[in-house]
XYZ file of C-alpha atoms in Angstrom:
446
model
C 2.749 -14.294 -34.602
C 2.317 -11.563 -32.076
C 4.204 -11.740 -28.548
C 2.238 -10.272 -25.981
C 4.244 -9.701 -22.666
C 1.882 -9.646 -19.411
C 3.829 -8.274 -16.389
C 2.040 -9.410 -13.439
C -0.629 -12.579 -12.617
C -2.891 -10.623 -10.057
C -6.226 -10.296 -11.518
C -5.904 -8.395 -14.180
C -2.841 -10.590 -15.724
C -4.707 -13.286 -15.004
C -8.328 -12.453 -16.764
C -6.286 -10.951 -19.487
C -4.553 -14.224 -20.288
C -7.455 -16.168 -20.390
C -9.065 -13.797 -21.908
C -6.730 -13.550 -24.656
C -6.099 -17.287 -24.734
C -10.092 -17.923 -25.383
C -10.442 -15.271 -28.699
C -6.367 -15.611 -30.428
C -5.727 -18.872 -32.005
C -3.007 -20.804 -31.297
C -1.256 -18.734 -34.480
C -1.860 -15.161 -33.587
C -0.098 -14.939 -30.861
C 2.289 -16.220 -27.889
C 1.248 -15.222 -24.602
C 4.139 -14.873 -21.935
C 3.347 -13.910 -18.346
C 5.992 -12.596 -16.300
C 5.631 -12.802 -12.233
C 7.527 -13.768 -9.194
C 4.690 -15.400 -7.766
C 2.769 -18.445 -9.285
C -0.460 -17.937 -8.795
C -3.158 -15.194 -8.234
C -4.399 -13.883 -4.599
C -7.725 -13.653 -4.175
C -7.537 -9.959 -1.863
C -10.765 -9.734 -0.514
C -10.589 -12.914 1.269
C -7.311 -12.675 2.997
C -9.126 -11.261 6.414
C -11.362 -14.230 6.500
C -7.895 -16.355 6.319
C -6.925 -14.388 8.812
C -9.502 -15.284 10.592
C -9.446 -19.563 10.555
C -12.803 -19.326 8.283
C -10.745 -20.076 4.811
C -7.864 -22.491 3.992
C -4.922 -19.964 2.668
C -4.275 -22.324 -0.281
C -7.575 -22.295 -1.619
C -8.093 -18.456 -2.358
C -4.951 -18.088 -4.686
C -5.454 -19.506 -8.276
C -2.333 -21.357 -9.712
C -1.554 -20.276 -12.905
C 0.320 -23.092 -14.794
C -3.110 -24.935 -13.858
C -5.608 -22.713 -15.404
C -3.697 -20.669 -18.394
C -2.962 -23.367 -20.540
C -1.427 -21.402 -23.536
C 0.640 -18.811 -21.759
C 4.008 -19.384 -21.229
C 5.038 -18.730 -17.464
C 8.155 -16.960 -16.144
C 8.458 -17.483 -12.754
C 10.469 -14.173 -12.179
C 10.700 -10.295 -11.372
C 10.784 -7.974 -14.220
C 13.537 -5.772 -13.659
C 13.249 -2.889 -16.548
C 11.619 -2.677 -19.430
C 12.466 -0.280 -22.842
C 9.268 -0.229 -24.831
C 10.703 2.144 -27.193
C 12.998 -1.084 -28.116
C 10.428 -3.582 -26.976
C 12.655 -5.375 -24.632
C 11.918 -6.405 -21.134
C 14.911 -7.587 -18.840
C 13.921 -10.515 -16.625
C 15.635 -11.844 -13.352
C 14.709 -15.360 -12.312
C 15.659 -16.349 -8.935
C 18.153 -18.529 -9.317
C 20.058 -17.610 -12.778
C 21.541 -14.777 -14.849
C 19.440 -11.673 -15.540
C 18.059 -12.391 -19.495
C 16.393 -10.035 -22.051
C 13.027 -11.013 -23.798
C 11.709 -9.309 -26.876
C 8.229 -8.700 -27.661
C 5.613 -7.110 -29.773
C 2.863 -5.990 -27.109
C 3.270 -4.963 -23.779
C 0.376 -5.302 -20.824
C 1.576 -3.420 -17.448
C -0.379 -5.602 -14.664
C 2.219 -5.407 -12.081
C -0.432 -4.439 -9.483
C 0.120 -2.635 -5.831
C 1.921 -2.936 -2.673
C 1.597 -1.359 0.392
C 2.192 1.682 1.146
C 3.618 2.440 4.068
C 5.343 5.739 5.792
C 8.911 6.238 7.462
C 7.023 6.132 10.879
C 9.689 4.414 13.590
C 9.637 1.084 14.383
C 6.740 0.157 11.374
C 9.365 -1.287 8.858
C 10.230 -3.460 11.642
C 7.594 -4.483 13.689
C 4.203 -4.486 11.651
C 2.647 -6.863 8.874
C 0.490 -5.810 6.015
C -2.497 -7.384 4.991
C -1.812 -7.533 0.921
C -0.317 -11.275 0.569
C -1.735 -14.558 0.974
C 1.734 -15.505 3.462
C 0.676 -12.090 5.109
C -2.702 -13.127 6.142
C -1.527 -17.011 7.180
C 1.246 -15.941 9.644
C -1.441 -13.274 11.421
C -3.616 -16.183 12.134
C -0.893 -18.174 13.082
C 0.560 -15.344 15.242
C -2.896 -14.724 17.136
C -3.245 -18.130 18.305
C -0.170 -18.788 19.311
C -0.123 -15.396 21.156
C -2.745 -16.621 23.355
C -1.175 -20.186 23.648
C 1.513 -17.744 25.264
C -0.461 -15.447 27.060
C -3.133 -18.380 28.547
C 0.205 -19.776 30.497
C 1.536 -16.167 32.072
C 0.157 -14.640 34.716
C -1.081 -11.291 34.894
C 1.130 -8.443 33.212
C 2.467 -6.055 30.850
C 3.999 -8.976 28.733
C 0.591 -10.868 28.835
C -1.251 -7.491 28.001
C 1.448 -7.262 25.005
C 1.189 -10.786 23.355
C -3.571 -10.399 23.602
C -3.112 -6.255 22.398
C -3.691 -6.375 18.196
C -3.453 -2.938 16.584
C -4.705 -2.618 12.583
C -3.717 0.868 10.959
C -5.907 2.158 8.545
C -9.605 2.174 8.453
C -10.493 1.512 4.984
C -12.514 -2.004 3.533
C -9.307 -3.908 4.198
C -8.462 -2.131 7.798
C -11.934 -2.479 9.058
C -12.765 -6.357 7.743
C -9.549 -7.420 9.613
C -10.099 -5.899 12.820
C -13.629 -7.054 12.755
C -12.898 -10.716 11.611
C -9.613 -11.016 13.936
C -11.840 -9.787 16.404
C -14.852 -12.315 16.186
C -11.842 -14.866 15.754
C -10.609 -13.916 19.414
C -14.008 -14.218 20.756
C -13.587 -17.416 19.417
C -10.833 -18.439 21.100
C -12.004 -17.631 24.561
C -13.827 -20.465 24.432
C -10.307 -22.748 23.657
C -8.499 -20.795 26.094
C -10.407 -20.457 29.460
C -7.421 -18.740 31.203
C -8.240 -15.799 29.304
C -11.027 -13.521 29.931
C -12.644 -11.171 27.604
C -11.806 -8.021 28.693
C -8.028 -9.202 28.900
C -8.007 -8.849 24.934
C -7.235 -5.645 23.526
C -7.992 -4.199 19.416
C -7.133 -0.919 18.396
C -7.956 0.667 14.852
C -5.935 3.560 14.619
C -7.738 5.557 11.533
C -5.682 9.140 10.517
C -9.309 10.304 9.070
C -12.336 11.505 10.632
C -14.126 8.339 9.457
C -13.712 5.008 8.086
C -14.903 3.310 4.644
C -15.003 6.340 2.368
C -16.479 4.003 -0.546
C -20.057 3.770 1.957
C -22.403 6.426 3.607
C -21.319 8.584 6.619
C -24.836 6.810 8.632
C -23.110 3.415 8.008
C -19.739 4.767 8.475
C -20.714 5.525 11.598
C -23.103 2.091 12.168
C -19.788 0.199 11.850
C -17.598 2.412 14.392
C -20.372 1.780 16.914
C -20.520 -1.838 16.022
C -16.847 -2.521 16.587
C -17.004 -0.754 19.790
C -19.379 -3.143 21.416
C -17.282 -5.711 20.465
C -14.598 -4.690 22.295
C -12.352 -2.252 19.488
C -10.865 0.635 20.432
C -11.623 2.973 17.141
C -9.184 5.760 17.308
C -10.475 8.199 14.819
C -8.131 11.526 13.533
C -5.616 9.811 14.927
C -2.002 8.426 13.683
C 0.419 6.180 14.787
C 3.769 8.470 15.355
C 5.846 5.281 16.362
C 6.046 1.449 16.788
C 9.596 0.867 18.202
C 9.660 -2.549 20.096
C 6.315 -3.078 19.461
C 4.961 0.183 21.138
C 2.523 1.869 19.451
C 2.490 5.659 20.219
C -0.536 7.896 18.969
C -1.188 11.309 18.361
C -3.590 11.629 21.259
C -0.597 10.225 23.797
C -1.963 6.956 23.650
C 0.715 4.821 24.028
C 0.627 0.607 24.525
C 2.365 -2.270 23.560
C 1.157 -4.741 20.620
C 2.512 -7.580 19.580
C 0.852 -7.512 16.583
C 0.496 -4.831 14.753
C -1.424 -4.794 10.976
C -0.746 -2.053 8.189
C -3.454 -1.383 6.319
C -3.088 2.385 5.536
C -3.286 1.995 1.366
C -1.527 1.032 -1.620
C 0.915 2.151 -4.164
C 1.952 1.416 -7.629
C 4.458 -1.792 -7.735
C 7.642 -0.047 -8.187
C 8.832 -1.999 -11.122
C 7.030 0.945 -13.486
C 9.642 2.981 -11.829
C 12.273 0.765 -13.764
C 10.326 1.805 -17.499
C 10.090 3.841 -19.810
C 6.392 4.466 -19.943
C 4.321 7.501 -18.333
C 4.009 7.715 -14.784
C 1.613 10.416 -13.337
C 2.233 11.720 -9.703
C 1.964 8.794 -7.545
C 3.499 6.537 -9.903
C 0.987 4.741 -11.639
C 0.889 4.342 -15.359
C -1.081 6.810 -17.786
C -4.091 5.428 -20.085
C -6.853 6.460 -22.129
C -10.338 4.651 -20.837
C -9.486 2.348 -23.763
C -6.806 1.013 -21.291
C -4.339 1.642 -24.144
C -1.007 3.540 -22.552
C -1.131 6.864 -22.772
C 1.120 10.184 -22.702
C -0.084 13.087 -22.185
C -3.425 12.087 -23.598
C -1.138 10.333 -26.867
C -1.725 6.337 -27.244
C 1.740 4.941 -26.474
C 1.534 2.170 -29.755
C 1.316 -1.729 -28.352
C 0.722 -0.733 -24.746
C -2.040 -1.543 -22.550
C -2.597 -1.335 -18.622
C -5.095 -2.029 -15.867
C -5.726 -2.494 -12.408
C -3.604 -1.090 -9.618
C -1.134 0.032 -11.494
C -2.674 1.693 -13.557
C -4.303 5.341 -13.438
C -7.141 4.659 -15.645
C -10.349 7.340 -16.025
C -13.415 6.439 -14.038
C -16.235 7.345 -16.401
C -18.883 5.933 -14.076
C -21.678 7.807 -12.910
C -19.603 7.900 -9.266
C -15.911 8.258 -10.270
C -13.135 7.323 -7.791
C -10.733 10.363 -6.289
C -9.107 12.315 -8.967
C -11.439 10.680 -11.753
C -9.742 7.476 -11.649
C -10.568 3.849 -11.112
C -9.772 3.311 -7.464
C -7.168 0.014 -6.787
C -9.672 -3.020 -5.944
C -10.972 -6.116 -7.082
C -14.068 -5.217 -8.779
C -12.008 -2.992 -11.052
C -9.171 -4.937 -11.812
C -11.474 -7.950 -12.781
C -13.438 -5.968 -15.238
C -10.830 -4.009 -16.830
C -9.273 -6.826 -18.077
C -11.640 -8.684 -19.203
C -12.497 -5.476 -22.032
C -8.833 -5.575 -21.842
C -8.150 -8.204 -23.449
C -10.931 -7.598 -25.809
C -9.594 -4.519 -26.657
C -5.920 -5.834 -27.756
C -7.777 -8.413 -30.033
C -9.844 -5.694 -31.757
C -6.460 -3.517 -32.496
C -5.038 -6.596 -33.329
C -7.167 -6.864 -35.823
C -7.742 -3.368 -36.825
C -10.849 -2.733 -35.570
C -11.218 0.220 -32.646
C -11.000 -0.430 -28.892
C -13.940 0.436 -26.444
C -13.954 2.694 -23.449
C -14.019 1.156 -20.127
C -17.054 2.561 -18.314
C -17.901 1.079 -14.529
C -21.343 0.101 -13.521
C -20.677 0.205 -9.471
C -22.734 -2.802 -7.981
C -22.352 -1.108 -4.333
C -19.474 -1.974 -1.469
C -19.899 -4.920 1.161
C -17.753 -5.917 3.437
C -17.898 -8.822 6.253
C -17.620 -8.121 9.947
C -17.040 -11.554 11.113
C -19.712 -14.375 11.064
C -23.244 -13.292 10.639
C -22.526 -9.691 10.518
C -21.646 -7.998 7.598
C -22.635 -4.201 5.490
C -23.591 -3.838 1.744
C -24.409 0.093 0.519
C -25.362 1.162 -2.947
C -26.012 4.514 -3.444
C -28.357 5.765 -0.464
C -29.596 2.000 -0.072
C -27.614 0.011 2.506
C -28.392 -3.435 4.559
C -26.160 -4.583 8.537
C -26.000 -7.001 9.613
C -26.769 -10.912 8.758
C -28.258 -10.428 5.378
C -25.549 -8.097 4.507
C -22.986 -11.068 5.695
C -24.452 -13.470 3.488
C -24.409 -10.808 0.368
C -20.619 -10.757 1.416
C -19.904 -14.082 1.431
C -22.349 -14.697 -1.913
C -20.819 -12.059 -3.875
C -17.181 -12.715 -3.071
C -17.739 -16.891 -3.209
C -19.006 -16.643 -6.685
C -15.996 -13.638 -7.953
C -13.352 -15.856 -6.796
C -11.837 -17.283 -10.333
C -11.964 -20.514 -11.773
C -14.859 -23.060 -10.547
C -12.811 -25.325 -8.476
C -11.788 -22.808 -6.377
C -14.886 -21.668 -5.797
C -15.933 -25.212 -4.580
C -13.055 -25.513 -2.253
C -14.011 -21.802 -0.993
C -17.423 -22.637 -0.072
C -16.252 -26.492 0.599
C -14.547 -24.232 3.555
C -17.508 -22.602 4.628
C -19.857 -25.640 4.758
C -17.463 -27.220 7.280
C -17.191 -24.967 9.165
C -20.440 -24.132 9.875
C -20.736 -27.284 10.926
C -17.516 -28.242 12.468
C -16.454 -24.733 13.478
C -13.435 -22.755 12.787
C -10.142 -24.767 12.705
C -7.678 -23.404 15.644
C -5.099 -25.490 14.641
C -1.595 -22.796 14.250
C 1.735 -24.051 12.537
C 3.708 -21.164 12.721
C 6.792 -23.285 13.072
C 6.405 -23.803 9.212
C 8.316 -20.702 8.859
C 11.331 -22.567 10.336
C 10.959 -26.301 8.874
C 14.270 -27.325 9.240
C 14.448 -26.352 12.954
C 13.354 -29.665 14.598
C 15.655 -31.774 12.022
C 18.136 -29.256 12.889
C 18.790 -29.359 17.155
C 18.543 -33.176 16.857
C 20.654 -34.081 14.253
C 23.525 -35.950 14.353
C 27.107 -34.057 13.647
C 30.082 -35.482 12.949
C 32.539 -35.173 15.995
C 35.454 -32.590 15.621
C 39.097 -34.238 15.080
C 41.636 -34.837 17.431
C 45.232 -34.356 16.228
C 47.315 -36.916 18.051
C 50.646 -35.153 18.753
C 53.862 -37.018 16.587
């Protein structure tokens, strides 16, 4: 029996274990995913969570309920020698442990990447985790449950001033829905007026979305402007110490929440390998998604997704001539993945990953959205519901799709739900200042 290591359960862990679970019988192999997480986060939804239109919990896919051969272990993977085939595994509570296999799938994914700008480390929050996109809803509303009971000022103009760095699909779908979410709001908070709310999107490029058109580049600049965001273009934030953002055109304001969106990187556990890295740290493969060195299959090691630098043979290839780190990729590339390691498996030869791009869409809050393919692009409504369409039926596994559109249907009907419980983060704080403590001793003196 074969023992297939999968490090990471994003999408491409995920879709490779089911994938593999479906076409190996129960004797061929043992499948053995390795993560810290427990489930799978479905990206492209986290602005609309973000935004009160989706309940966090139902756009990440738990993996002990839907992989139900693979063994899970709930823990970060630490090193790995694949010249040895052993993989050193930390759990979170427990001694480090070593676990040997036979083949190894590098799925570990991205994280964001970020800069040694002042004050970012500190003060900002990315936009890459489902706990991410919760506490920015969470911290919106309760900014203007604060703000709506100060009177006019710098520290009211702080707490209703939201900054998002970085202007690609992610950037721009979180200012937009955060955005259409504060409109929102205005109507729950009458204290507050609409010109009292400020978003910035601080882009370092001369435009925004490089995946659509320069014309609907541009459509969606213009858009966000008459909604009220400030679209700083060929500009970058220099600092964000305290929660003031300074620009490169002297702009300079205070935010109280401030969203990193500028890109991704490898996950830094390849660093802690011995398989080949190229120049930003991502592993090297063939379009087979077997491992490669220098162009030479690395035996019993596969890749895909973010992690991995894999050759975009599409007709439109990424940057560099690579698949670029998204969903639509990471989803596809495992599913031949896993094809792939059953064929070598049993020694027949793998095939190439090649990309059929089904265009770019991206919602803009409610009833506004973009979709481009090739020259051909749609704004607007139709576009929103092509969004919401596409996205509702990608999202894994059927019953979350039902609770992801459950969402939808109520709220179109009972509206967004404003309800914030950002004291979650502290649970033990109420229990805590009322509890009872025993009383400190008295020593009676002999």
């Amino acid at each position: 029996m074969n023992k297939i290591l999968i490090v990471g359960g994003g999408y491409a862990g995920l879709y490779t274990a089911r994938g593999l679970e479906r076409q190996l019988g129960d004797s061929e192999a043992e499948i053995i995913i390795v993560d810290p997480l427990p489930y799978m986060t479905y990206l492209p939804f986290l602005p609309e969570v973000a935004a009160g239109s989706i309940e966090p919990r139902h756009v990440v896919v738990p993996l002990r309920r839907h992989l139900s051969r693979t063994r899970i272990i709930q823990a970060k993977v630490t090193g790995i020698e694949h010249a040895s085939k052993v993989a050193t595994i930390q759990p979170e509570v427990g001694e480090a442990f070593t676990l040997d296999y036979d083949v190894l799938v590098m799925t570990a994914g991205s994280v964001s990447r970020t800069f040694p700008i002042p004050g970012v480390a500190d003060e900002a929050i990315g936009m890459k985790t489902i706990e991410e996109a919760a506490a920015v809803r969470d911290r919106l509303i309760a900014n203007f449950a604060k703000a709506a009971a100060l009177p006019e000022g710098p520290e009211r103009d702080r707490l209703l001033t939201v900054t998002v760095v970085g202007g690609g699909f992610a950037g721009i779908e979180t200012v937009a829905e955060l955005r259409d979410f504060a409109t929102h709001l205005l109507s729950r908070f009458r204290e507050i007026r609409f010109e009292e709310v400020s978003f910035h999107l601080v882009e370092a490029m001369g435009r925004i979305m490089p995946e659509v058109s320069a014309e609907t580049a541009d459509w969606v600049v213009e858009d966000l402007r008459k909604r009220g965001v400030d679209v700083h273009l060929e500009t970058q934030l220099q600092s964000a110490v305290d929660g003031v953002c300074e620009l490169s055109t002297g702009d300079r304001f205070a935010s109280d929440l401030i969203i990193w969106t500028a890109g991704v990187m490898a996950n830094p556990v390849v660093r802690a390998t011995d398989l080949p890295l190229d120049e930003r740290g991502r592993v090297t493969a063939l379009a087979t998604l077997q491992v490669a060195r220098d162009g030479v299959v690395v035996p019993d090691a596969w890749t895909a997704g973010d992690v991995s630098a894999v050759p975009d043979k599409s007709k439109t290839p990424g940057p560099g001539g690579f698949a670029v780190p998204n969903a639509q990729h990471a989803v596809r590339e495992a599913k031949l993945l896993a094809k792939n390691i059953v064929a070598v498996l049993r020694g027949e030869a793998p095939r190439e990953y090649i990309h059929d791009n089904q265009g770019a869409v991206a919602g803009l809050g409610l009833w506004n959205g973009v979709f481009q393919k090739g020259k051909f692009a749609i704004k607007g409504p139709i576009a929103w519901l092509m969004h919401r369409g596409y996205h509702g039926l990608a999202m894994p596994m059927w019953e979350r799709k039902w609770r992801v559109f459950g969402d939808w249907w109520s709220q179109f009907w009972l509206g967004r739900d404003i309800a914030e419980l950002s004291e979650r983060e502290q649970p033990r704080l109420a229990f805590e200042t009322y509890a009872s403590r025993p009383k400190p001793k008295v020593e009676v003196e002999a």
